Amino acid sequence: MAPKWRDLADRFAEQIKTGQLPPGTQLPQIRELVEAGEGSKETVHKAYKALEAEGLVTSTRGHGTVVRPRVALKRLGIARYDKAKWRDGDEVAFIADRVASGRAYKRNEQTQTVSRVEADSLVAEGLGVTVGSEVYARARLVKEGTQPTHSLTSYYRPEHVEGTRIVDPTPGPAGRGGGYRVLYDAGYEIDHMREALFARIPTADEAQLLQLPAGEPVVELHRTTYTADGTVVEFAVGVHAASRFAWEYDFKVPDSAQDRKGQE
């Protein structure tokens, strides 16, 4: 059985990690918890020291114990799609972000639903099909622990994914290596992508799904994935809680003048 101070620390830690105690919240004074029957002064002091050691709170004279702002999760750019991660290993994109951020993860922190839907104008343009065409929609909700970080819905042409693990609604990535490995095994090796990002106010449904505090915007991602011959094999729309990600890109700076000289 865990000591009483550990139980108290774990209760506060869960409230912090799930957002019930957001950054900047001041925890009760030690004497208040003692008077509330949470334990002796020593018990509460040990619990607060444990939370401080775990990086969840800061304690300063005159300000008490306050929930620390959590470092945003790195949302990698090019590096998250490195073929060595998913083709040769099992580090799908959301896991690559966690690894780069030094954060723990579980594969079942990604849940999903799969359905056949009619392409609206956005999806039709992204996939290069006509409006109303039937496509597969693979909608995922990704959480860190119990807190949602983002949603992502990938759309595919049926002829590319019919009968593959991509259309299996089992929670978690679509098998080892995820969806890109499935496409690779089906003969559709991804070669290049285009991503577009923009911020906006969330809809009421998005705010509820992502458990957003009032006034927080979202970052919407549109991702188009191509094979070497230009075939679009995935069009994805992601909605990310703005405060939970820091977007990071690392790329070679182009020199189009040199490129032209090399072609002469």
Short mmCIF file of C-alpha atoms in Angstrom, two decimals:
data_model
loop_
_atom_site.label_atom_id
_atom_site.label_comp_id
_atom_site.label_asym_id
_atom_site.label_seq_id
_atom_site.Cartn_x
_atom_site.Cartn_y
_atom_site.Cartn_z
CA MET A 1 0.00 0.00 0.00
CA ALA A 2 1.35 3.40 -0.98
CA PRO A 3 1.98 5.92 1.80
CA LYS A 4 -0.64 8.62 2.29
CA TRP A 5 1.57 11.37 0.87
CA ARG A 6 1.97 9.34 -2.35
CA ASP A 7 -1.78 8.91 -2.73
CA LEU A 8 -2.27 12.64 -2.26
CA ALA A 9 0.48 13.45 -4.78
CA ASP A 10 -1.00 11.02 -7.32
CA ARG A 11 -4.45 12.62 -7.00
CA PHE A 12 -3.07 16.07 -7.68
CA ALA A 13 -0.87 14.75 -10.52
CA GLU A 14 -3.89 13.21 -12.25
CA GLN A 15 -5.83 16.48 -11.96
CA ILE A 16 -2.88 18.40 -13.43
CA LYS A 17 -2.31 15.99 -16.32
CA THR A 18 -5.97 15.90 -17.28
CA GLY A 19 -6.30 19.68 -17.24
CA GLN A 20 -8.60 19.87 -14.20
CA LEU A 21 -5.87 21.99 -12.62
CA PRO A 22 -4.57 24.11 -15.51
CA PRO A 23 -1.17 25.90 -15.55
CA GLY A 24 -1.05 28.81 -13.12
CA THR A 25 -3.52 27.27 -10.67
CA GLN A 26 -2.46 27.69 -7.06
CA LEU A 27 -2.82 24.54 -4.99
CA PRO A 28 -4.38 24.79 -1.52
CA GLN A 29 -2.17 25.93 1.36
CA ILE A 30 -0.71 23.07 3.40
CA ARG A 31 -2.72 24.10 6.48
CA GLU A 32 -5.95 24.03 4.42
CA LEU A 33 -5.35 20.41 3.42
CA VAL A 34 -4.43 19.46 6.98
CA GLU A 35 -7.67 21.02 8.23
CA ALA A 36 -9.58 19.16 5.47
CA GLY A 37 -8.28 15.84 6.81
CA GLU A 38 -5.84 15.07 3.96
CA GLY A 39 -3.08 14.21 6.44
CA SER A 40 -0.49 15.79 8.66
CA LYS A 41 1.62 18.80 7.73
CA GLU A 42 4.48 16.42 6.94
CA THR A 43 2.24 14.28 4.67
CA VAL A 44 1.08 17.27 2.61
CA HIS A 45 4.61 18.72 2.47
CA LYS A 46 5.97 15.41 1.10
CA ALA A 47 3.19 15.26 -1.50
CA TYR A 48 3.96 18.77 -2.72
CA LYS A 49 7.68 18.05 -2.83
CA ALA A 50 6.98 14.95 -4.95
CA LEU A 51 4.92 17.03 -7.39
CA GLU A 52 7.74 19.56 -7.57
CA ALA A 53 10.32 16.82 -8.23
CA GLU A 54 8.13 15.51 -11.05
CA GLY A 55 8.11 18.95 -12.68
CA LEU A 56 4.38 19.47 -12.25
CA VAL A 57 4.45 22.41 -9.83
CA THR A 58 6.71 25.15 -8.51
CA SER A 59 6.83 26.28 -4.89
CA THR A 60 8.01 29.75 -3.96
CA ARG A 61 7.83 31.79 -0.77
CA GLY A 62 4.94 34.21 -0.93
CA HIS A 63 3.31 32.52 -3.94
CA GLY A 64 2.68 29.03 -2.61
CA THR A 65 2.56 25.97 -4.86
CA VAL A 66 1.50 26.65 -8.45
CA VAL A 67 0.89 24.33 -11.43
CA ARG A 68 3.68 24.78 -13.97
CA PRO A 69 3.03 25.54 -17.63
CA ARG A 70 3.58 22.30 -19.48
CA VAL A 71 6.15 22.30 -22.25
CA ALA A 72 4.31 21.98 -25.55
CA LEU A 73 4.63 18.75 -27.47
CA LYS A 74 6.97 18.98 -30.44
CA ARG A 75 5.02 18.51 -33.62
CA LEU A 76 7.80 17.58 -36.01
CA GLY A 77 7.75 18.53 -39.67
CA ILE A 78 9.75 16.52 -42.17
CA ALA A 79 11.41 14.32 -39.55
CA ARG A 80 8.15 12.73 -38.39
CA TYR A 81 7.72 11.12 -41.83
CA ASP A 82 11.23 9.64 -42.07
CA LYS A 83 10.80 6.30 -43.88
CA ALA A 84 13.23 4.63 -41.51
CA LYS A 85 10.77 5.25 -38.69
CA TRP A 86 7.72 3.51 -40.20
CA ARG A 87 9.12 1.35 -43.01
CA ASP A 88 11.94 -0.21 -41.00
CA GLY A 89 10.49 0.27 -37.51
CA ASP A 90 7.22 1.04 -35.79
CA GLU A 91 7.49 4.77 -35.08
CA VAL A 92 4.38 6.20 -36.69
CA ALA A 93 4.02 9.99 -36.86
CA PHE A 94 2.31 10.71 -33.54
CA ILE A 95 4.79 8.42 -31.78
CA ALA A 96 7.72 10.20 -33.48
CA ASP A 97 6.46 13.46 -31.95
CA ARG A 98 6.35 11.89 -28.48
CA VAL A 99 9.82 10.38 -28.82
CA ALA A 100 11.27 13.72 -29.96
CA SER A 101 9.61 15.44 -27.00
CA GLY A 102 10.83 12.87 -24.47
CA ARG A 103 7.27 11.95 -23.62
CA ALA A 104 5.72 8.56 -22.92
CA TYR A 105 3.11 7.04 -25.23
CA LYS A 106 0.85 4.06 -25.70
CA ARG A 107 -0.28 2.83 -29.10
CA ASN A 108 -3.91 2.80 -28.00
CA GLU A 109 -3.75 6.55 -27.31
CA GLN A 110 -4.81 6.78 -30.94
CA THR A 111 -8.42 5.67 -31.45
CA GLN A 112 -10.19 5.61 -34.77
CA THR A 113 -13.31 5.03 -36.78
CA VAL A 114 -13.32 3.98 -40.43
CA SER A 115 -16.18 4.58 -42.84
CA ARG A 116 -17.01 5.09 -46.51
CA VAL A 117 -18.23 8.63 -47.13
CA GLU A 118 -19.01 10.89 -50.05
CA ALA A 119 -16.19 13.31 -50.81
CA ASP A 120 -17.07 16.94 -50.18
CA SER A 121 -15.41 19.69 -52.20
CA LEU A 122 -12.33 19.89 -49.94
CA VAL A 123 -11.68 16.14 -49.95
CA ALA A 124 -12.47 15.81 -53.66
CA GLU A 125 -9.93 18.49 -54.52
CA GLY A 126 -7.35 16.94 -52.19
CA LEU A 127 -7.69 13.42 -53.61
CA GLY A 128 -8.32 14.49 -57.18
CA VAL A 129 -11.75 12.88 -57.42
CA THR A 130 -15.17 14.28 -58.23
CA VAL A 131 -17.43 15.66 -55.53
CA GLY A 132 -19.70 12.91 -54.23
CA SER A 133 -17.28 10.08 -55.02
CA GLU A 134 -17.09 7.37 -52.34
CA VAL A 135 -13.84 7.47 -50.37
CA TYR A 136 -12.60 5.93 -47.15
CA ALA A 137 -12.35 8.21 -44.11
CA ARG A 138 -10.09 7.07 -41.29
CA ALA A 139 -10.78 9.42 -38.37
CA ARG A 140 -8.41 9.34 -35.41
CA LEU A 141 -8.42 11.04 -32.03
CA VAL A 142 -4.99 11.16 -30.41
CA LYS A 143 -4.58 11.64 -26.67
CA GLU A 144 -1.68 12.12 -24.32
CA GLY A 145 -2.81 10.15 -21.33
CA THR A 146 -6.42 11.19 -20.99
CA GLN A 147 -6.07 14.61 -22.63
CA PRO A 148 -6.80 14.86 -26.36
CA THR A 149 -4.09 16.62 -28.39
CA HIS A 150 -5.53 16.51 -31.89
CA SER A 151 -7.83 14.81 -34.34
CA LEU A 152 -6.75 13.63 -37.78
CA THR A 153 -8.91 12.26 -40.58
CA SER A 154 -7.19 10.66 -43.58
CA TYR A 155 -9.09 10.13 -46.81
CA TYR A 156 -8.20 7.47 -49.38
CA ARG A 157 -9.42 6.25 -52.73
CA PRO A 158 -11.03 2.82 -52.23
CA GLU A 159 -8.87 1.19 -54.93
CA HIS A 160 -5.74 2.05 -52.93
CA VAL A 161 -6.79 0.66 -49.54
CA GLU A 162 -9.66 -1.84 -50.00
CA GLY A 163 -8.91 -5.00 -48.03
CA THR A 164 -5.91 -3.51 -46.18
CA ARG A 165 -5.38 -2.77 -42.48
CA ILE A 166 -6.10 0.90 -43.16
CA VAL A 167 -9.83 0.11 -43.28
CA ASP A 168 -9.67 -1.96 -40.07
CA PRO A 169 -11.24 0.15 -37.26
CA THR A 170 -9.17 -1.49 -34.49
CA PRO A 171 -7.82 1.25 -32.14
CA GLY A 172 -4.20 2.25 -32.62
CA PRO A 173 -2.00 2.53 -35.72
CA ALA A 174 -2.85 0.32 -38.71
CA GLY A 175 -0.41 -2.42 -37.74
CA ARG A 176 3.35 -2.17 -37.53
CA GLY A 177 4.52 1.02 -39.23
CA GLY A 178 1.00 2.41 -39.53
CA GLY A 179 -0.83 3.58 -42.63
CA TYR A 180 2.25 4.53 -44.65
CA ARG A 181 3.66 1.04 -44.21
CA VAL A 182 0.34 -0.38 -45.43
CA LEU A 183 0.50 1.79 -48.56
CA TYR A 184 4.15 0.81 -49.06
CA ASP A 185 3.31 -2.90 -48.88
CA ALA A 186 0.45 -2.33 -51.38
CA GLY A 187 2.90 -0.80 -53.87
CA TYR A 188 2.21 2.87 -53.09
CA GLU A 189 5.46 4.11 -51.59
CA ILE A 190 5.09 7.71 -50.43
CA ASP A 191 7.57 10.14 -51.98
CA HIS A 192 6.60 13.72 -51.15
CA MET A 193 3.98 15.73 -49.29
CA ARG A 194 2.41 19.14 -49.16
CA GLU A 195 1.18 20.58 -45.86
CA ALA A 196 -0.85 23.74 -45.27
CA LEU A 197 -1.52 25.17 -41.82
CA PHE A 198 -3.85 27.84 -40.53
CA ALA A 199 -5.29 28.90 -37.18
CA ARG A 200 -8.99 29.40 -36.52
CA ILE A 201 -11.62 29.38 -33.80
CA PRO A 202 -12.84 25.82 -33.06
CA THR A 203 -16.39 24.70 -33.59
CA ALA A 204 -18.39 23.77 -30.50
CA ASP A 205 -17.97 20.07 -31.32
CA GLU A 206 -14.18 20.45 -31.72
CA ALA A 207 -13.89 22.35 -28.43
CA GLN A 208 -15.74 19.53 -26.67
CA LEU A 209 -13.80 16.74 -28.43
CA LEU A 210 -10.39 18.29 -27.68
CA GLN A 211 -11.40 19.51 -24.21
CA LEU A 212 -10.33 23.05 -25.05
CA PRO A 213 -10.46 25.90 -22.54
CA ALA A 214 -12.59 28.88 -23.53
CA GLY A 215 -10.93 31.08 -26.14
CA GLU A 216 -8.24 28.62 -27.28
CA PRO A 217 -7.82 28.43 -31.07
CA VAL A 218 -6.97 25.35 -33.08
CA VAL A 219 -4.43 24.82 -35.84
CA GLU A 220 -5.87 23.05 -38.87
CA LEU A 221 -3.55 20.96 -41.04
CA HIS A 222 -4.17 19.87 -44.63
CA ARG A 223 -1.74 17.17 -45.76
CA THR A 224 -1.53 15.75 -49.26
CA THR A 225 0.67 12.69 -49.76
CA TYR A 226 2.03 11.62 -53.16
CA THR A 227 3.92 8.73 -54.73
CA ALA A 228 6.92 9.48 -56.97
CA ASP A 229 4.72 9.60 -60.08
CA GLY A 230 2.41 12.20 -58.51
CA THR A 231 -0.44 9.90 -57.49
CA VAL A 232 -2.26 11.20 -54.42
CA VAL A 233 -2.59 8.33 -51.96
CA GLU A 234 -3.81 10.26 -48.91
CA PHE A 235 -5.44 13.58 -48.12
CA ALA A 236 -5.66 14.36 -44.40
CA VAL A 237 -7.26 17.05 -42.28
CA GLY A 238 -5.97 17.52 -38.74
CA VAL A 239 -7.29 19.77 -35.97
CA HIS A 240 -4.73 20.49 -33.24
CA ALA A 241 -5.15 22.20 -29.86
CA ALA A 242 -2.93 25.25 -30.36
CA SER A 243 -1.43 25.34 -26.86
CA ARG A 244 -0.45 21.67 -26.87
CA PHE A 245 1.97 21.76 -29.80
CA ALA A 246 5.12 23.57 -30.85
CA TRP A 247 5.57 23.11 -34.60
CA GLU A 248 9.13 22.34 -35.64
CA TYR A 249 10.63 22.17 -39.14
CA ASP A 250 14.16 21.31 -40.19
CA PHE A 251 14.95 21.41 -43.90
CA LYS A 252 17.66 22.14 -46.43
CA VAL A 253 17.51 25.70 -47.77
CA PRO A 254 16.89 25.56 -51.55
CA ASP A 255 18.97 27.39 -54.12
CA SER A 256 16.93 27.48 -57.33
CA ALA A 257 19.66 29.41 -59.20
CA GLN A 258 22.14 26.61 -58.61
CA ASP A 259 19.53 24.04 -59.58
CA ARG A 260 18.99 25.79 -62.91
CA LYS A 261 22.72 25.91 -63.59
CA GLY A 262 22.95 22.19 -62.99
CA GLN A 263 20.24 21.56 -65.58
CA GLU A 264 21.97 23.61 -68.31
#
